[in-house]
Amino acid sequence: MTTPSKRTGWIAVAVLHTAVVFSLGYLAGDRTTPAVAVPAAVPGGTPAPASPPPSPTPAGPTPTGWPRQSPIDDFAVKVVKVSTAKSLSDSLYGTHRPRSRFTLVRLSLRNRTDRPAHPPSNLPLRTADGREFAPAWEPTFGQTVLARRGTFNDVNPGAATTVVYVYDLPAGARPAEVAGRRL
């Protein structure tokens, strides 16, 4: 039999765990659910063909789950630093280990529009042999936001932010460019 203080402790842990799981799901998940057409029955018992699903729009959620992004063309981009790491740690996701090595690309992004712009979270890195790699989302978010090296918040007109994009590159891959900038 558990004592009231132990029971209260377990309840607090369960509530905290649930809140964290839902928060992470909300941050990383798709906040919109596209309508899916269900085939309607037509006389004779044959279902009518389904209409095609709606096509994704640039303003919609990205594959990483980030709800809104501005195109990179909304920003003046400057490569601040390129480095590598064998592992990365942050307070939320813990330690990440790459297949071979992480390549970190720190970019300064200055909003050059007349409206708030949201830094893109999915800038691909192109290697010297022409392959493209998407950033690893958890280490990118961890190294940018949790390690306080920048932000993914809206950037006001004329203002700048720093984003640390983290790529898990295979052995032998030589980074060449990100956002049209040589590395």
Short mmCIF file of C-alpha atoms in Angstrom, two decimals:
data_model
loop_
_atom_site.label_atom_id
_atom_site.label_comp_id
_atom_site.label_asym_id
_atom_site.label_seq_id
_atom_site.Cartn_x
_atom_site.Cartn_y
_atom_site.Cartn_z
CA MET A 1 0.00 0.00 0.00
CA THR A 2 1.37 3.42 -0.93
CA THR A 3 1.33 6.34 1.42
CA PRO A 4 -0.46 9.57 0.44
CA SER A 5 2.85 11.37 -0.15
CA LYS A 6 4.12 8.62 -2.48
CA ARG A 7 0.78 8.53 -4.30
CA THR A 8 0.85 12.33 -4.71
CA GLY A 9 4.42 12.13 -6.03
CA TRP A 10 3.48 9.51 -8.61
CA ILE A 11 0.44 11.53 -9.67
CA ALA A 12 2.60 14.64 -10.09
CA VAL A 13 5.12 12.68 -12.18
CA ALA A 14 2.32 11.24 -14.35
CA VAL A 15 0.71 14.66 -14.88
CA LEU A 16 4.08 16.24 -15.71
CA HIS A 17 4.95 13.42 -18.11
CA THR A 18 1.57 13.74 -19.85
CA ALA A 19 1.97 17.53 -20.17
CA VAL A 20 5.47 17.16 -21.66
CA VAL A 21 4.37 14.46 -24.12
CA PHE A 22 1.39 16.53 -25.30
CA SER A 23 3.52 19.68 -25.54
CA LEU A 24 6.17 17.92 -27.62
CA GLY A 25 3.51 16.41 -29.82
CA TYR A 26 1.95 19.82 -30.33
CA LEU A 27 5.30 21.47 -31.09
CA ALA A 28 6.43 18.75 -33.49
CA GLY A 29 3.05 17.73 -34.84
CA ASP A 30 0.81 18.89 -37.60
CA ARG A 31 -1.78 21.31 -36.21
CA THR A 32 -4.07 21.02 -39.20
CA THR A 33 -5.78 17.96 -40.50
CA PRO A 34 -6.49 18.07 -44.22
CA ALA A 35 -9.90 16.90 -45.28
CA VAL A 36 -9.89 13.49 -46.93
CA ALA A 37 -12.58 12.71 -49.45
CA VAL A 38 -14.52 9.54 -48.76
CA PRO A 39 -15.92 7.80 -51.83
CA ALA A 40 -19.68 8.16 -51.96
CA ALA A 41 -21.86 5.24 -52.97
CA VAL A 42 -23.65 5.60 -56.26
CA PRO A 43 -26.73 3.71 -57.34
CA GLY A 44 -25.80 0.16 -58.19
CA GLY A 45 -23.46 -0.27 -55.23
CA THR A 46 -20.28 0.90 -56.97
CA PRO A 47 -18.41 3.58 -55.02
CA ALA A 48 -17.71 6.82 -56.84
CA PRO A 49 -14.05 7.67 -57.39
CA ALA A 50 -12.54 9.66 -54.56
CA SER A 51 -11.45 13.19 -55.25
CA PRO A 52 -7.68 13.72 -55.02
CA PRO A 53 -6.37 14.92 -51.66
CA PRO A 54 -5.67 18.63 -51.41
CA SER A 55 -2.23 19.63 -52.60
CA PRO A 56 0.12 21.02 -49.95
CA THR A 57 0.64 24.75 -49.92
CA PRO A 58 3.84 26.56 -49.04
CA ALA A 59 2.14 28.15 -46.01
CA GLY A 60 1.08 24.77 -44.61
CA PRO A 61 2.93 22.44 -42.27
CA THR A 62 6.30 21.12 -43.36
CA PRO A 63 7.48 17.52 -43.14
CA THR A 64 9.24 18.44 -39.90
CA GLY A 65 5.97 19.60 -38.42
CA TRP A 66 6.93 23.24 -38.12
CA PRO A 67 3.65 25.05 -38.77
CA ARG A 68 4.82 28.06 -40.76
CA GLN A 69 7.91 29.09 -42.61
CA SER A 70 8.94 31.93 -44.82
CA PRO A 71 10.96 31.22 -47.94
CA ILE A 72 14.70 31.67 -47.59
CA ASP A 73 14.44 34.50 -50.13
CA ASP A 74 12.80 36.60 -47.39
CA PHE A 75 16.18 36.66 -45.60
CA ALA A 76 19.64 37.99 -46.22
CA VAL A 77 21.74 34.92 -45.40
CA LYS A 78 25.28 34.89 -44.05
CA VAL A 79 27.26 31.78 -43.08
CA VAL A 80 28.68 32.49 -39.62
CA LYS A 81 30.41 29.19 -38.83
CA VAL A 82 30.67 25.59 -40.00
CA SER A 83 31.81 22.89 -37.57
CA THR A 84 31.52 19.16 -36.94
CA ALA A 85 30.67 17.10 -33.88
CA LYS A 86 30.69 13.42 -32.90
CA SER A 87 27.66 13.94 -30.61
CA LEU A 88 25.36 16.74 -29.45
CA SER A 89 23.41 17.19 -26.24
CA ASP A 90 20.65 19.47 -25.07
CA SER A 91 18.34 19.70 -22.08
CA LEU A 92 15.20 18.42 -23.81
CA TYR A 93 16.28 15.71 -26.24
CA GLY A 94 19.41 14.44 -24.47
CA THR A 95 22.42 13.18 -26.42
CA HIS A 96 22.33 12.54 -30.16
CA ARG A 97 24.89 10.45 -32.00
CA PRO A 98 25.20 10.67 -35.79
CA ARG A 99 25.74 7.82 -38.24
CA SER A 100 29.17 9.27 -39.01
CA ARG A 101 29.42 12.92 -37.94
CA PHE A 102 27.23 15.97 -37.48
CA THR A 103 27.90 19.06 -39.56
CA LEU A 104 26.67 22.23 -37.88
CA VAL A 105 26.02 25.27 -40.06
CA ARG A 106 25.36 28.50 -38.18
CA LEU A 107 23.53 31.03 -40.36
CA SER A 108 22.66 34.64 -39.64
CA LEU A 109 19.26 35.42 -41.16
CA ARG A 110 18.16 39.07 -41.54
CA ASN A 111 14.53 39.69 -42.52
CA ARG A 112 14.52 41.85 -45.64
CA THR A 113 10.75 42.03 -46.05
CA ASP A 114 8.21 44.52 -44.66
CA ARG A 115 6.46 41.88 -42.54
CA PRO A 116 7.48 39.37 -39.85
CA ALA A 117 9.16 36.31 -41.39
CA HIS A 118 9.67 32.86 -39.88
CA PRO A 119 13.06 31.15 -40.46
CA PRO A 120 12.77 27.95 -42.48
CA SER A 121 13.53 24.81 -40.49
CA ASN A 122 14.22 22.54 -43.44
CA LEU A 123 17.07 24.08 -45.43
CA PRO A 124 18.85 21.28 -47.28
CA LEU A 125 22.62 21.01 -47.34
CA ARG A 126 24.14 20.13 -50.73
CA THR A 127 27.34 18.12 -50.81
CA ALA A 128 30.20 18.47 -53.28
CA ASP A 129 28.85 15.48 -55.26
CA GLY A 130 25.36 17.05 -55.54
CA ARG A 131 23.48 15.05 -52.89
CA GLU A 132 21.08 16.90 -50.59
CA PHE A 133 20.52 16.27 -46.89
CA ALA A 134 17.75 17.67 -44.70
CA PRO A 135 18.63 18.96 -41.25
CA ALA A 136 18.10 16.63 -38.30
CA TRP A 137 15.22 18.40 -36.54
CA GLU A 138 15.83 17.55 -32.86
CA PRO A 139 19.54 18.48 -32.84
CA THR A 140 18.79 21.60 -34.93
CA PHE A 141 16.14 22.77 -32.49
CA GLY A 142 18.30 21.80 -29.52
CA GLN A 143 21.42 23.59 -30.75
CA THR A 144 19.48 26.69 -31.86
CA VAL A 145 16.84 27.24 -29.18
CA LEU A 146 17.71 25.11 -26.16
CA ALA A 147 21.41 25.95 -26.24
CA ARG A 148 20.38 29.62 -26.68
CA ARG A 149 22.32 30.13 -29.90
CA GLY A 150 19.36 31.59 -31.79
CA THR A 151 15.63 31.28 -32.35
CA PHE A 152 13.00 30.03 -34.75
CA ASN A 153 10.57 32.78 -33.72
CA ASP A 154 9.19 35.33 -36.14
CA VAL A 155 11.81 37.89 -37.14
CA ASN A 156 10.56 41.46 -37.52
CA PRO A 157 11.39 43.49 -40.64
CA GLY A 158 15.07 44.45 -40.61
CA ALA A 159 15.84 42.27 -37.57
CA ALA A 160 18.14 39.22 -37.56
CA THR A 161 18.40 35.88 -35.84
CA THR A 162 20.87 33.01 -35.83
CA VAL A 163 19.91 29.42 -36.60
CA VAL A 164 22.19 26.41 -36.15
CA TYR A 165 21.25 23.78 -38.72
CA VAL A 166 22.53 20.28 -37.86
CA TYR A 167 23.05 17.70 -40.61
CA ASP A 168 23.82 14.01 -40.09
CA LEU A 169 26.15 13.39 -43.02
CA PRO A 170 27.55 9.98 -44.01
CA ALA A 171 31.29 9.34 -44.03
CA GLY A 172 33.04 10.95 -46.98
CA ALA A 173 30.31 13.53 -47.67
CA ARG A 174 31.82 16.99 -48.16
CA PRO A 175 29.46 19.89 -47.41
CA ALA A 176 29.35 22.41 -50.26
CA GLU A 177 26.42 24.81 -49.72
CA VAL A 178 23.32 25.71 -47.76
CA ALA A 179 20.76 28.27 -48.99
CA GLY A 180 22.95 28.98 -52.01
CA ARG A 181 25.91 29.94 -49.80
CA ARG A 182 29.25 28.14 -50.05
CA LEU A 183 30.44 26.44 -46.90
#
